PDB file of C-alpha atoms in Angstrom:
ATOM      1  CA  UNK A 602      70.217 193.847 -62.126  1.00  0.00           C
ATOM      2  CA  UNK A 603      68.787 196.583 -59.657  1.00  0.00           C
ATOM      3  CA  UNK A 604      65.887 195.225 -57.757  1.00  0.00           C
ATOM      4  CA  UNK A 605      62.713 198.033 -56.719  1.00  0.00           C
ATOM      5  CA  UNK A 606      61.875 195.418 -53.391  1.00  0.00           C
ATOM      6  CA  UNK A 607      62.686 193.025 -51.241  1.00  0.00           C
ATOM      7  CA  UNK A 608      60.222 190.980 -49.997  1.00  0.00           C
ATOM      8  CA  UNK A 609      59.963 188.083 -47.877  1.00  0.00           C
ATOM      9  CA  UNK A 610      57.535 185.705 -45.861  1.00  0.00           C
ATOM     10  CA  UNK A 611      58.372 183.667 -42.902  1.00  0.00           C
ATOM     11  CA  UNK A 612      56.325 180.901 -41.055  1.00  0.00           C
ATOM     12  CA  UNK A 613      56.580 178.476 -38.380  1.00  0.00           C
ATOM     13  CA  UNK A 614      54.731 176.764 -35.542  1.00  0.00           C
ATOM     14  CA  UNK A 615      54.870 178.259 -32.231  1.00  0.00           C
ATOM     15  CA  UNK A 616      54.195 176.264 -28.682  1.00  0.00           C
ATOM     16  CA  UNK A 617      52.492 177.749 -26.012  1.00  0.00           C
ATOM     17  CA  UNK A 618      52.224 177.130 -21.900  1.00  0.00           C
ATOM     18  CA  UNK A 619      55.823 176.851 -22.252  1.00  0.00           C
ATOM     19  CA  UNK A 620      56.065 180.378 -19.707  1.00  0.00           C
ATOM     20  CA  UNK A 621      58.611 178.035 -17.555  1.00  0.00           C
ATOM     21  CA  UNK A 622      61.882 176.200 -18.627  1.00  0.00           C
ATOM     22  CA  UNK A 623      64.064 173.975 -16.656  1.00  0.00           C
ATOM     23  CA  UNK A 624      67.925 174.290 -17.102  1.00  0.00           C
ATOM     24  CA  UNK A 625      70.935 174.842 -16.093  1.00  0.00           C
ATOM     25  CA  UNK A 626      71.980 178.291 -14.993  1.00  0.00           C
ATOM     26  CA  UNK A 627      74.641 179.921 -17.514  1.00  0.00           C
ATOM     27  CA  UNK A 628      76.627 182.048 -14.842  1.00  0.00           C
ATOM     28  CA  UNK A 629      76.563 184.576 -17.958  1.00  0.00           C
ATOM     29  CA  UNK A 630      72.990 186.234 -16.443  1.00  0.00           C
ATOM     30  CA  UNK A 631      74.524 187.238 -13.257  1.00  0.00           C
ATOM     31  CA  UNK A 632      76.647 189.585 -14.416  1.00  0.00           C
ATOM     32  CA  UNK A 633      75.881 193.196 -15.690  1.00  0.00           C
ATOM     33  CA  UNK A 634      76.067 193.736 -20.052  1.00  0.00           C
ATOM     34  CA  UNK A 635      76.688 196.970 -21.709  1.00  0.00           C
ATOM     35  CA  UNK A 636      72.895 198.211 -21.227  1.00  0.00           C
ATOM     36  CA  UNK A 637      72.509 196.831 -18.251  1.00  0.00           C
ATOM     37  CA  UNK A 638      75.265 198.301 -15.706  1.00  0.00           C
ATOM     38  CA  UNK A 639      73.999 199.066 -12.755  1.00  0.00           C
ATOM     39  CA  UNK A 640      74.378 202.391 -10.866  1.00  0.00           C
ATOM     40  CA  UNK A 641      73.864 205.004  -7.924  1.00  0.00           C
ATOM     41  CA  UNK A 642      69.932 205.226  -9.471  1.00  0.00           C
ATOM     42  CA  UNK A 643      69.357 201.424  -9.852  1.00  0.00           C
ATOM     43  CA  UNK A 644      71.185 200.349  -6.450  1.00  0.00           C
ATOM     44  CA  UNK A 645      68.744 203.213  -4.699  1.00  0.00           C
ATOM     45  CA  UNK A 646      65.725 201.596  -6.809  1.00  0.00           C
ATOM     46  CA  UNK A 647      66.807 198.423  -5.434  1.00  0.00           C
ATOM     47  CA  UNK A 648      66.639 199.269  -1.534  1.00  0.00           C
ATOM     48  CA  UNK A 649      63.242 201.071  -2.001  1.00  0.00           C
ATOM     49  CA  UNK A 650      61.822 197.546  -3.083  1.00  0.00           C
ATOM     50  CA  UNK A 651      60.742 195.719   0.963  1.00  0.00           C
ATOM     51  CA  UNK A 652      60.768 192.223  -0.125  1.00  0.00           C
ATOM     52  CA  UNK A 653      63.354 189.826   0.671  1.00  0.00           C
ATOM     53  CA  UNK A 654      65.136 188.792  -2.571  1.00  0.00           C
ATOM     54  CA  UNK A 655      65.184 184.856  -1.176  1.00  0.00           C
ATOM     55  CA  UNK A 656      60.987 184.779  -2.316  1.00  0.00           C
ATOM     56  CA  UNK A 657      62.746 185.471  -5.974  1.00  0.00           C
ATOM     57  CA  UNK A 658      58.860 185.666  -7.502  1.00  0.00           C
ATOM     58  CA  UNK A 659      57.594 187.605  -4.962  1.00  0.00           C
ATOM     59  CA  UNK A 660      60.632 190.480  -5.253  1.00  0.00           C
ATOM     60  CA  UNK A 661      60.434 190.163  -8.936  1.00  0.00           C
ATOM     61  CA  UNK A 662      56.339 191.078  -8.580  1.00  0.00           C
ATOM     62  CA  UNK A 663      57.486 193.781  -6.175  1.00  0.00           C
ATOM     63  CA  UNK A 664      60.130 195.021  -8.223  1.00  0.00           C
ATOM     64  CA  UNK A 665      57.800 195.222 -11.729  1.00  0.00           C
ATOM     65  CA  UNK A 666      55.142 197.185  -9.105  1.00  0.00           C
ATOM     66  CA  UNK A 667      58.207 199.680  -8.277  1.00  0.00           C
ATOM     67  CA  UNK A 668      59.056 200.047 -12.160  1.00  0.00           C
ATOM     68  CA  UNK A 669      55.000 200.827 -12.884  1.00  0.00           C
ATOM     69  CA  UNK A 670      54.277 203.946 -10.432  1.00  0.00           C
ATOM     70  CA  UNK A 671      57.464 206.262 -11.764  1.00  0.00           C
ATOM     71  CA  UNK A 672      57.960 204.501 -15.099  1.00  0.00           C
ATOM     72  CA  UNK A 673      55.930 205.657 -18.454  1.00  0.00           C
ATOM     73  CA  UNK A 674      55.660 204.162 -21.701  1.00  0.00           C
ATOM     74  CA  UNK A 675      56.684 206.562 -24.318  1.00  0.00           C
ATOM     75  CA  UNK A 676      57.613 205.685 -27.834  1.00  0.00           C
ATOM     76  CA  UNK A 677      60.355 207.251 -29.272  1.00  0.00           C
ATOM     77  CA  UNK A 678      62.065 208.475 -25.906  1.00  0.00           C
ATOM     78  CA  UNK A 679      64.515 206.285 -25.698  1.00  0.00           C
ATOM     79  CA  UNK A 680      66.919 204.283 -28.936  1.00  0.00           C
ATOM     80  CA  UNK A 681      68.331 200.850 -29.140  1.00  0.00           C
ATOM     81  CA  UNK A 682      71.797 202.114 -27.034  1.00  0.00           C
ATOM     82  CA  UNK A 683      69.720 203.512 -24.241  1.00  0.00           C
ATOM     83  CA  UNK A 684      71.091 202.177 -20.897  1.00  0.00           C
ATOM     84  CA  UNK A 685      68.757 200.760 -18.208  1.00  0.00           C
ATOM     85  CA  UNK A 686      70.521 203.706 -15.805  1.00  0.00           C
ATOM     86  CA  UNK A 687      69.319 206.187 -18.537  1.00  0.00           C
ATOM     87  CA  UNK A 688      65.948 204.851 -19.102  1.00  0.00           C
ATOM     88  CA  UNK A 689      65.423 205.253 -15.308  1.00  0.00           C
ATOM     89  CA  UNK A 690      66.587 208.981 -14.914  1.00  0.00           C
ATOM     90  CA  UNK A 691      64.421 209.421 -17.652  1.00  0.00           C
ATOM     91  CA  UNK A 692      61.470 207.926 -16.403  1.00  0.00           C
ATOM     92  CA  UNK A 693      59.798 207.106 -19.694  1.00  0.00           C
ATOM     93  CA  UNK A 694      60.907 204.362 -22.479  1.00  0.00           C
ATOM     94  CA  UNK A 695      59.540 201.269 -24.689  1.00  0.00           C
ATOM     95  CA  UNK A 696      59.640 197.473 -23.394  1.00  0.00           C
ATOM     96  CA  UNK A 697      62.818 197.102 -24.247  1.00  0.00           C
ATOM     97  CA  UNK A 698      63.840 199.627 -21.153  1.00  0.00           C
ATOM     98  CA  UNK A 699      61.245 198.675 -18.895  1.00  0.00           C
ATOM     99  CA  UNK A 700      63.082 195.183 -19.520  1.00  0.00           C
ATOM    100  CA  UNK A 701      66.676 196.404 -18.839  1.00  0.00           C
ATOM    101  CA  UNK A 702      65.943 198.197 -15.852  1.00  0.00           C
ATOM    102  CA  UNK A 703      64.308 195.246 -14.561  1.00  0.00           C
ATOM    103  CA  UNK A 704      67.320 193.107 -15.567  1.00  0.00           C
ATOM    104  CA  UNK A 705      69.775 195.932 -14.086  1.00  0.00           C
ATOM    105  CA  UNK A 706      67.702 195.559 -10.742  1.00  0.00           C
ATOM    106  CA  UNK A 707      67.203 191.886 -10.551  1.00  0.00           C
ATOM    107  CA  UNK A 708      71.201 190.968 -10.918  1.00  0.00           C
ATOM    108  CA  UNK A 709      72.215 193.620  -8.147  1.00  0.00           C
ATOM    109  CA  UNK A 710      70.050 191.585  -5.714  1.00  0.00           C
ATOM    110  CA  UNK A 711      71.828 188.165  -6.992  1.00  0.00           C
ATOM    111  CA  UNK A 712      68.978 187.043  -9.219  1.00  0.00           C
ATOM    112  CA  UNK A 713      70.326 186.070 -12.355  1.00  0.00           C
ATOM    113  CA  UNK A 714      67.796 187.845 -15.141  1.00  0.00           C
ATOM    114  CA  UNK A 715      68.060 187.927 -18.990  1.00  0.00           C
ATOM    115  CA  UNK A 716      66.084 189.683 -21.871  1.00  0.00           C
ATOM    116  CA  UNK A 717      64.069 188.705 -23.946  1.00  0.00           C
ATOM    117  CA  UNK A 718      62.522 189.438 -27.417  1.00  0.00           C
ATOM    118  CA  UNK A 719      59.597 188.620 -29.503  1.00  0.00           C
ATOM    119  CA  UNK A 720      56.057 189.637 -29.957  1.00  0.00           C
ATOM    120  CA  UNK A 721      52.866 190.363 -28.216  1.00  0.00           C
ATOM    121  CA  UNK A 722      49.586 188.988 -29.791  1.00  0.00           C
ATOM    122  CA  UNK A 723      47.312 191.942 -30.571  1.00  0.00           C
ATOM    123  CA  UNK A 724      50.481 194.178 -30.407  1.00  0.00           C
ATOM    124  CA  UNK A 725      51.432 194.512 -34.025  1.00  0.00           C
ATOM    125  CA  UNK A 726      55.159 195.130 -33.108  1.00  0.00           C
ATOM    126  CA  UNK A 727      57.940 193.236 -31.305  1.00  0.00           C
ATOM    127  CA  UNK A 728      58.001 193.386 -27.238  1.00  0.00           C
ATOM    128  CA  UNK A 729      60.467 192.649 -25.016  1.00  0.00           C
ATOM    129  CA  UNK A 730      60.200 191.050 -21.453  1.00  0.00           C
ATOM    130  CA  UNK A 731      62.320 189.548 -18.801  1.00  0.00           C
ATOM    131  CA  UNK A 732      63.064 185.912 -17.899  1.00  0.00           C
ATOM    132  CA  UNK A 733      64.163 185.569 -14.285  1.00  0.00           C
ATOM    133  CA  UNK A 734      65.830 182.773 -12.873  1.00  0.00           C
ATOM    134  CA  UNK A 735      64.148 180.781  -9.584  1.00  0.00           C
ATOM    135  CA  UNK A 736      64.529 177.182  -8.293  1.00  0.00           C
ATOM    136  CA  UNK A 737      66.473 175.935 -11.575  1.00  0.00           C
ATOM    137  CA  UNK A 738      64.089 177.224 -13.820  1.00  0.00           C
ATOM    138  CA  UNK A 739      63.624 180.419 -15.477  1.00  0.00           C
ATOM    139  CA  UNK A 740      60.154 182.048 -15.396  1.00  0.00           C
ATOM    140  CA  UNK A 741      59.129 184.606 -17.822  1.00  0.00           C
ATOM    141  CA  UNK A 742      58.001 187.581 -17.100  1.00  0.00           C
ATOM    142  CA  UNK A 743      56.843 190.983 -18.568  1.00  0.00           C
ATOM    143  CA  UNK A 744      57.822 194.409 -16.751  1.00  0.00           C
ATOM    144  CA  UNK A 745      55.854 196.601 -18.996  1.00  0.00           C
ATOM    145  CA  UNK A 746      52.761 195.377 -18.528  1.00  0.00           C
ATOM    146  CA  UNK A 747      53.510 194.295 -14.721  1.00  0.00           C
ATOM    147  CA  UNK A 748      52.363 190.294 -15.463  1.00  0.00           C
ATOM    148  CA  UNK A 749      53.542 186.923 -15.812  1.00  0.00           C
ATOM    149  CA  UNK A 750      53.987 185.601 -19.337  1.00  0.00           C
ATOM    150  CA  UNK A 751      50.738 183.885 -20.550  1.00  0.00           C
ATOM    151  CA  UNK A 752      50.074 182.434 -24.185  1.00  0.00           C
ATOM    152  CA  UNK A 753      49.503 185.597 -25.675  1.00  0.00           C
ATOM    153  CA  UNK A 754      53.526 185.852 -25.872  1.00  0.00           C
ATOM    154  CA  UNK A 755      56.278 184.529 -28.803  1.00  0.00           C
ATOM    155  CA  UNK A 756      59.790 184.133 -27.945  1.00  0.00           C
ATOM    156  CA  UNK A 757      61.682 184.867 -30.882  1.00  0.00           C
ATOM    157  CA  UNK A 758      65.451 185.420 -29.412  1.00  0.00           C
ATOM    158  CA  UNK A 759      66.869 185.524 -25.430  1.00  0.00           C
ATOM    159  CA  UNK A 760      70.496 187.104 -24.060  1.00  0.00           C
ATOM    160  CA  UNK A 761      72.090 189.252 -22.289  1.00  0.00           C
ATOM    161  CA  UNK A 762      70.369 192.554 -22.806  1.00  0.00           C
ATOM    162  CA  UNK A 763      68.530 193.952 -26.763  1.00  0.00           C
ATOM    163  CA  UNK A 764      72.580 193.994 -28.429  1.00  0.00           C
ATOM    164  CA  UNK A 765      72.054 190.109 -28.237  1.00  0.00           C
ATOM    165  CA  UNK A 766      68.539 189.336 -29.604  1.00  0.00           C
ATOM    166  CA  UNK A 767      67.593 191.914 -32.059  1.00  0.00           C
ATOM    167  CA  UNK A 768      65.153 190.756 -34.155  1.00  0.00           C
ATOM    168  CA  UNK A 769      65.980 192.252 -37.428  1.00  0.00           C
ATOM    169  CA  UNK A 770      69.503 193.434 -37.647  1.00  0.00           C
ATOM    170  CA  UNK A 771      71.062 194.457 -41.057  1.00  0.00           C
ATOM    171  CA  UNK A 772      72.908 196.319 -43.274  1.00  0.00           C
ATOM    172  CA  UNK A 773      71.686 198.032 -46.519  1.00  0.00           C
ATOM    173  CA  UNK A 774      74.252 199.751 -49.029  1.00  0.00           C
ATOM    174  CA  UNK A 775      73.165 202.677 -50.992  1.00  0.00           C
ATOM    175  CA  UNK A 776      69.635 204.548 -50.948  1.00  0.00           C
ATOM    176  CA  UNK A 777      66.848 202.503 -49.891  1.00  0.00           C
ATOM    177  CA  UNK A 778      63.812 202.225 -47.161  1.00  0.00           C
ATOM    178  CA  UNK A 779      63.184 199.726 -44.589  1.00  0.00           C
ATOM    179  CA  UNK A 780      59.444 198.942 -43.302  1.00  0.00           C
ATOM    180  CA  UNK A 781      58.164 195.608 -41.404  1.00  0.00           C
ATOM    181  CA  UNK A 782      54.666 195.078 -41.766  1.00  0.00           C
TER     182      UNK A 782
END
């Protein structure tokens, strides 16, 4: 039988003042990812940043500071494929390239950085951030809005770069319409 919708409701519990996790580091967030290749651009971004890259907080704070003065947020100026080298030379994007040109930045100094996805209270739409790694421990951290992670953030996924944590991902065959309310 052919169905008119789709519909579907999820819950779950979520845990705050969790902004801080201890473990191991997977030697998989060193290296760059497909969206996340670093280049001539993010090298010279890099060297304009005057912090020492040992205080790992304090370079990350400098670095998000950097990424606020040039960077705007634009909707629609960027896609899911959009490289954090693009995003840059463009100069405008969503959180999801403020996020991989702070990942792209943070690995070519030797901090080991990963992406993450989820949602912003208040935002009405997902957000991504970054999670950098610092004394065993990896300490979230949002780019776009130049802050630390407070309770006002849900994790939903965390990887490499957005090709490893989209949120909704799918396929549809024939003629249909997608919206997420």
């Amino acid at each position: 039988d052919m169905h008119d919708a789709f519909m579907f409701e999820s819950t779950g519990l979520i845990e705050v003042g969790r902004h801080c996790t201890t473990e191991e580091l997977n030697p998989l967030f060193r290296h760059p990812s497909a969206l996340t290749e670093p280049s001539d651009d993010v090298r010279d971004a890099v060297n304009s940043i005057c912090v020492d890259p040992h205080d790992v907080s304090l370079w990350v704070s400098a670095m998000s500071d950097f990424l606020a003065q040039p960077f705007v947020y634009q909707s629609g100026a960027t896609n899911v494929s959009t490289t954090a080298t693009e995003a840059l030379k463009l100069g405008r994007g969503v959180s999801q390239d403020y996020a991989h040109i702070a990942i792209s930045m943070c690995r070519q100094v030797g901090i080991p950085a990963r992406y993450v996805n989820g949602f912003m209270i208040g935002e009405g739409a997902t957000h991504a951030w970054i999670e950098y790694y610092d004394n065993g421990a990896w300490m979230a951290f949002d780019p776009t809005n130049n802050k630390a992670v407070d309770d006002n953030y849900i994790k939903i996924a965390q990887g490499r770069d957005f090709n490893d944590c989209s949120i909704n991902r799918g396929r549809f065959c024939g003629i249909t319409q997608q919206s997420i309310n």
